[in-house]
Coordinates of C-alpha atoms in Angstrom, one line a residue:
Chain V
M1 CA -73.3 -138.2 220.9
Q2 CA -69.8 -136.9 221.1
S3 CA -68.3 -140.3 221.4
S4 CA -68.1 -140.9 217.5
S5 CA -64.5 -142.1 216.6
V6 CA -62.3 -141.9 213.4
A7 CA -61.3 -145.1 212.0
G8 CA -58.1 -145.5 212.8
T9 CA -55.6 -148.1 212.5
P10 CA -57.1 -151.5 212.3
G11 CA -57.0 -153.3 215.6
A12 CA -56.4 -150.3 217.6
P13 CA -59.2 -149.5 220.1
H14 CA -61.6 -146.6 219.4
V15 CA -61.0 -143.8 221.6
P16 CA -63.5 -140.8 221.3
H17 CA -62.2 -137.5 221.1
V18 CA -63.0 -134.9 223.3
A19 CA -64.6 -131.8 221.8
A20 CA -62.8 -128.7 222.4
H21 CA -65.5 -127.1 224.6
F22 CA -65.3 -130.0 227.3
A23 CA -62.8 -129.9 230.2
S24 CA -62.3 -133.9 229.9
R25 CA -63.7 -137.1 228.7
E26 CA -65.2 -137.4 232.0
V27 CA -67.2 -134.1 231.6
Q28 CA -67.9 -135.0 228.1
D29 CA -69.4 -138.3 229.0
H30 CA -71.3 -136.7 231.8
A31 CA -72.8 -133.9 229.3
A32 CA -74.0 -136.8 227.1
R33 CA -75.9 -138.7 229.7
L34 CA -77.5 -135.7 231.0
G35 CA -78.6 -134.9 227.6
M36 CA -80.1 -138.0 227.1
W37 CA -81.8 -137.7 230.7
L38 CA -83.2 -134.5 229.8
F39 CA -84.6 -136.1 226.3
L40 CA -86.1 -139.1 228.6
A41 CA -87.8 -136.4 230.9
T42 CA -89.6 -135.0 227.8
E43 CA -90.5 -138.4 226.7
I44 CA -92.0 -139.1 230.2
L45 CA -94.0 -135.8 230.1
L46 CA -95.1 -136.8 226.6
F47 CA -96.7 -140.1 227.9
A48 CA -97.7 -138.4 231.0
G49 CA -100.5 -136.3 229.1
L50 CA -102.2 -139.7 228.1
F51 CA -102.1 -140.8 231.6
V52 CA -103.9 -137.8 232.9
C53 CA -106.3 -138.4 230.1
Y54 CA -107.0 -141.8 231.5
A55 CA -107.1 -140.9 235.0
N56 CA -109.5 -138.3 234.4
Y57 CA -112.2 -140.3 232.5
R58 CA -111.6 -143.5 234.7
F59 CA -112.6 -141.2 237.5
A60 CA -115.9 -140.3 235.4
F61 CA -116.7 -143.7 234.0
P62 CA -115.4 -146.2 236.4
D63 CA -117.7 -149.0 235.5
A64 CA -117.2 -148.5 231.8
F65 CA -113.4 -148.8 232.2
A66 CA -113.8 -152.0 234.3
A67 CA -115.9 -153.5 231.7
A68 CA -113.9 -152.3 228.9
S69 CA -110.6 -153.5 230.2
R70 CA -111.9 -157.1 230.9
E71 CA -112.3 -157.2 227.0
L72 CA -108.4 -157.2 226.7
D73 CA -106.6 -160.3 226.5
L74 CA -104.7 -160.7 229.8
T75 CA -102.7 -163.6 228.6
M76 CA -101.5 -161.9 225.6
G77 CA -100.6 -158.4 227.5
T78 CA -98.6 -160.7 230.5
I79 CA -96.7 -162.3 228.0
N80 CA -95.9 -159.1 226.2
T81 CA -94.7 -157.4 229.6
L82 CA -92.5 -160.6 230.5
V83 CA -91.1 -160.1 227.0
L84 CA -90.5 -156.6 227.3
I85 CA -88.8 -156.9 230.4
T86 CA -86.5 -159.6 229.4
S87 CA -85.5 -157.5 226.4
S88 CA -84.6 -154.7 228.8
F89 CA -82.3 -157.2 230.7
T90 CA -80.5 -158.2 227.5
A91 CA -80.3 -154.3 226.6
A92 CA -78.8 -153.9 230.1
M93 CA -76.2 -157.1 229.5
A94 CA -75.2 -155.1 226.4
V95 CA -73.9 -152.3 228.2
H96 CA -72.0 -154.5 230.4
Y97 CA -70.3 -156.5 227.6
A98 CA -69.2 -153.0 225.8
K99 CA -67.5 -152.1 229.0
E100 CA -65.9 -155.0 228.8
G101 CA -65.1 -154.7 225.0
Q102 CA -66.6 -157.9 224.2
N103 CA -68.4 -156.6 221.1
K104 CA -69.5 -159.9 219.9
Q105 CA -71.6 -160.3 222.7
V106 CA -72.9 -157.0 222.5
V107 CA -74.2 -157.8 219.1
W108 CA -75.9 -160.9 220.4
M109 CA -77.6 -159.0 223.2
F110 CA -78.7 -156.4 221.0
V111 CA -80.1 -159.1 218.4
L112 CA -82.1 -160.9 221.2
T113 CA -83.4 -157.6 222.3
I114 CA -84.6 -156.6 218.8
L115 CA -86.1 -159.9 218.2
M116 CA -88.1 -159.5 221.2
A117 CA -89.2 -156.2 220.1
L118 CA -90.3 -157.8 217.0
G119 CA -92.2 -160.4 219.1
F120 CA -94.0 -157.8 221.3
L121 CA -95.3 -155.9 217.9
V122 CA -96.4 -159.4 216.5
I123 CA -98.4 -160.1 219.7
K124 CA -99.6 -156.5 219.5
Y125 CA -100.6 -157.1 216.2
F126 CA -103.0 -159.8 217.0
E127 CA -104.5 -158.0 219.9
Y128 CA -105.3 -155.0 217.5
S129 CA -106.6 -157.1 214.6
H130 CA -109.2 -158.8 217.0
K131 CA -110.2 -155.4 218.3
F132 CA -110.6 -154.4 214.9
H133 CA -112.8 -157.4 213.9
V134 CA -115.3 -156.7 216.9
H135 CA -115.2 -152.9 216.2
Q136 CA -113.8 -152.0 219.7
L137 CA -112.6 -148.9 218.2
P138 CA -111.8 -145.5 219.4
G139 CA -114.8 -142.7 219.3
P140 CA -117.1 -142.9 217.2
Y141 CA -116.2 -145.8 215.4
Y142 CA -116.9 -147.9 218.5
A143 CA -119.7 -150.4 217.5
Y144 CA -119.3 -153.5 219.9
D145 CA -123.0 -154.3 220.8
K146 CA -122.0 -156.5 224.2
I147 CA -120.9 -153.5 226.0
Q148 CA -122.7 -150.0 225.5
L149 CA -121.9 -147.9 228.5
P150 CA -121.4 -144.1 228.4
G151 CA -117.6 -143.7 228.4
V152 CA -116.7 -147.2 226.9
S153 CA -115.4 -145.7 223.9
M154 CA -113.2 -143.3 225.6
Y155 CA -111.6 -146.2 227.0
F156 CA -110.6 -147.4 223.6
T157 CA -109.6 -144.2 222.5
I158 CA -107.1 -144.0 225.2
Y159 CA -106.1 -147.5 224.9
F160 CA -105.3 -147.2 221.3
L161 CA -103.6 -143.7 221.6
S162 CA -101.2 -145.0 224.6
T163 CA -100.4 -148.4 223.2
G164 CA -100.2 -146.7 219.5
L165 CA -97.5 -144.3 220.9
H166 CA -95.9 -146.7 222.8
A167 CA -95.8 -149.2 219.9
F168 CA -94.3 -146.5 217.8
H169 CA -91.5 -145.8 220.4
V170 CA -90.8 -149.8 220.2
I171 CA -90.1 -149.2 216.3
I172 CA -87.8 -146.2 217.1
G173 CA -86.1 -148.2 219.6
M174 CA -85.5 -150.9 217.4
I175 CA -84.0 -148.8 214.7
V176 CA -81.7 -147.3 217.3
L177 CA -80.5 -150.3 218.9
G178 CA -80.1 -151.8 214.9
W179 CA -77.6 -149.0 214.6
V180 CA -75.8 -149.5 217.4
T181 CA -75.6 -153.2 216.7
L182 CA -74.2 -152.2 213.4
K183 CA -71.3 -150.3 215.4
A184 CA -70.6 -153.2 217.7
M185 CA -70.3 -155.6 214.6
R186 CA -67.6 -152.9 213.4
N187 CA -65.7 -153.7 216.7
E188 CA -66.1 -150.1 217.9
F189 CA -66.9 -150.6 221.7
N190 CA -64.2 -150.7 224.7
H191 CA -64.0 -149.7 228.1
S192 CA -63.3 -146.3 227.1
N193 CA -65.9 -146.0 224.4
Y194 CA -69.4 -147.2 225.1
T195 CA -71.6 -144.2 225.3
A196 CA -73.6 -145.4 222.2
V197 CA -74.7 -148.6 224.0
E198 CA -75.4 -146.9 226.8
L199 CA -77.7 -144.3 225.7
G200 CA -79.4 -146.6 223.2
S201 CA -80.1 -149.2 225.9
M202 CA -81.4 -146.2 228.3
Y203 CA -84.0 -145.8 225.5
W204 CA -85.0 -149.0 225.5
H205 CA -85.4 -149.1 229.0
L206 CA -87.7 -145.9 228.9
V207 CA -90.0 -148.0 226.4
D208 CA -90.0 -150.7 229.1
L209 CA -90.7 -148.3 231.9
V210 CA -93.7 -146.9 230.2
W211 CA -95.3 -150.3 229.5
I212 CA -94.7 -151.2 233.1
F213 CA -97.1 -148.4 233.9
L214 CA -99.6 -149.1 230.8
F215 CA -100.1 -152.4 231.5
P216 CA -101.7 -152.3 234.9
M217 CA -103.9 -149.4 233.7
L218 CA -105.4 -150.9 230.6
Y219 CA -105.1 -154.8 231.5
L220 CA -105.7 -154.9 235.2
I221 CA -108.5 -152.7 236.3
Chain E
M1 CA -62.3 -145.5 232.5
R2 CA -65.2 -143.8 234.1
G3 CA -64.2 -144.6 237.3
E4 CA -67.7 -145.4 238.6
H5 CA -68.9 -148.7 240.3
H6 CA -69.4 -151.1 237.6
S7 CA -72.7 -152.9 237.9
G8 CA -72.4 -156.3 237.0
P9 CA -74.3 -159.2 235.2
G10 CA -75.4 -160.8 238.6
R11 CA -77.1 -157.4 239.7
Y12 CA -78.8 -157.3 236.1
L13 CA -80.0 -161.1 236.7
L14 CA -81.3 -160.4 240.2
V15 CA -83.2 -157.2 238.9
W16 CA -84.6 -159.3 236.0
G17 CA -85.9 -162.0 238.5
A18 CA -87.6 -159.3 240.7
L19 CA -89.3 -157.7 237.9
M20 CA -90.4 -161.0 236.4
V21 CA -91.9 -161.9 240.0
L22 CA -93.5 -158.6 240.5
T23 CA -95.3 -158.7 237.2
V24 CA -96.8 -162.3 237.9
V25 CA -97.6 -160.7 241.5
T26 CA -99.5 -157.6 240.0
V27 CA -101.4 -160.1 237.5
F28 CA -102.5 -162.1 240.3
T29 CA -103.7 -159.3 242.6
G30 CA -105.0 -157.5 239.4
R31 CA -107.3 -160.7 238.5
M32 CA -108.7 -160.6 242.0
H33 CA -110.4 -157.2 241.5
L34 CA -109.9 -155.8 244.8
P35 CA -112.4 -153.2 245.3
Q36 CA -110.8 -150.6 247.8
F37 CA -107.1 -150.7 247.2
G38 CA -106.9 -152.6 243.9
L39 CA -105.6 -149.5 242.2
L40 CA -103.5 -148.3 244.8
L41 CA -101.7 -151.6 244.8
A42 CA -101.2 -152.0 241.2
L43 CA -99.6 -148.4 240.9
V44 CA -97.4 -149.1 244.2
I45 CA -96.2 -152.5 242.3
A46 CA -95.6 -150.6 239.1
S47 CA -93.6 -147.8 240.9
V48 CA -91.5 -150.3 242.3
K49 CA -90.9 -151.7 239.0
G50 CA -90.2 -148.6 237.5
A51 CA -87.8 -147.6 240.2
L52 CA -85.8 -151.0 239.9
V53 CA -85.5 -150.3 235.8
A54 CA -84.5 -146.6 236.3
L55 CA -82.1 -147.2 239.4
Y56 CA -80.3 -150.6 237.9
F57 CA -81.1 -150.8 234.4
M58 CA -80.7 -147.1 233.4
H59 CA -77.9 -146.8 236.2
L60 CA -79.3 -143.9 238.1
A61 CA -78.2 -145.2 241.3
E62 CA -74.7 -144.8 240.2
H63 CA -75.1 -141.4 238.3
K64 CA -74.1 -138.0 239.2
G65 CA -76.5 -135.8 240.8
A66 CA -77.6 -133.8 237.9
N67 CA -79.3 -136.9 236.2
R68 CA -81.1 -137.7 239.2
L69 CA -82.3 -134.3 239.5
V70 CA -83.5 -134.3 235.9
F71 CA -85.6 -137.6 236.4
A72 CA -86.7 -136.5 239.9
T73 CA -88.1 -133.1 238.5
S74 CA -89.8 -134.8 235.6
M75 CA -91.6 -137.4 238.0
L76 CA -92.6 -134.4 239.9
F77 CA -94.4 -132.7 237.4
V78 CA -96.1 -135.6 236.0
V79 CA -97.8 -135.9 239.8
L80 CA -98.4 -132.1 240.1
L81 CA -100.3 -132.5 236.5
L82 CA -102.3 -135.5 237.5
L83 CA -103.1 -134.2 241.0
F84 CA -104.2 -130.6 239.9
T85 CA -106.3 -132.2 237.0
L86 CA -108.0 -134.5 239.1
F87 CA -108.8 -131.9 241.8
D88 CA -110.3 -129.9 239.0
V89 CA -112.5 -132.9 237.9
G90 CA -113.4 -134.0 241.2
T91 CA -114.8 -130.7 242.4
R92 CA -116.8 -129.7 239.6
F93 CA -120.3 -129.0 239.2
L94 CA -122.8 -131.3 237.7
P95 CA -123.7 -129.6 234.4
T96 CA -119.8 -129.4 233.6
R97 CA -119.3 -133.3 233.8
P98 CA -119.5 -135.7 230.8
S99 CA -123.0 -137.0 230.4
G100 CA -123.2 -140.4 231.8
S101 CA -120.6 -139.7 234.3
L102 CA -120.7 -141.6 237.5
I103 CA -119.4 -138.8 239.7
T104 CA -123.1 -137.8 240.9
N105 CA -122.5 -137.7 244.9
F106 CA -121.6 -133.6 244.7
P107 CA -122.1 -132.5 248.3
V108 CA -124.9 -129.8 247.7
E109 CA -127.1 -132.1 245.8
T110 CA -126.9 -135.2 248.2
G111 CA -127.0 -133.2 251.4
Q112 CA -123.7 -134.7 252.8
A113 CA -120.0 -134.0 252.9
G114 CA -119.1 -135.3 249.6
R115 CA -116.2 -137.7 248.8
Y116 CA -114.6 -135.5 246.3
G117 CA -116.7 -132.2 246.7
G118 CA -115.0 -130.8 249.7
G119 CA -116.7 -127.9 251.1
L120 CA -118.0 -126.3 247.7
K121 CA -121.4 -124.9 247.6
S122 CA -123.8 -124.9 244.5
P123 CA -123.3 -121.8 242.3
G124 CA -125.2 -118.7 243.7
T125 CA -125.6 -120.1 247.2
N126 CA -122.0 -118.6 248.7
P127 CA -122.6 -116.4 251.5
K128 CA -122.0 -112.5 250.6

């Protein structure tokens, strides 16, 4: 991000420099956002690979996928979806407060977001540990005796790959938001400098966006 | 200032409410296990939710054209990737399918037009 500001006189608002190769602040901010969108496009295509995998195997083994998806805990999955959507809302509110220069509120919103992310991971841990316990595991490690259909281990392979990759993104998102929270604690953001808040929260919205599609795919067949 | 429309907490709250309601709706329709259009309905609801997040939480509605172009292009390629792989899998001959697969109604074997097979014929039976 181009918007790093120098530690100026205390109390003076941070105004980011314009790098020499940009015509103006507006162009520089536009470039920062465009770069973020390009990165998010690659993230979408990364997850799309798993979606295609899922579509093919579900097409080949519809009954096994339906039976396996009913083994997932729908209550925990639904709570997790609502938690993630709410955390996306608080992340959006952080951008609003950053534009207004209310850094204390930005810190609060991001702390709430990170706490909800942590809650998401805790619920995910309970779901995972139950699956490990009953051996609903990927590929050759699948040893759940109540459902033995061709293709059912493929479902759990895709389940663990896609939710695992998503959980990894949740952890990265928590680190990114934590770093922006530290900047907000130093009172860095104001109406002319909030790119870090905006791009950090865009990453978090993408994590939410991916889960919005993973949830019906895996839990609601 | 960036001189763009400033989306306020009111709109965020509205979008958040819509996302929560849509999640509850998709859970209810998902639990009904609708046989024919269940998948379609779930995908439509997910797409509406995704569009709300992208347009309002990620500010795509008020961004410049290039950002929308990047997003739209990535979506287009996701759809192309999905469609062409499914065309391939859906029109394969029986021996090339994974064992235990439930795609069995290949047109030639069943003597009908086929749901996914289109007008394909068994290998070696094509008119010269």
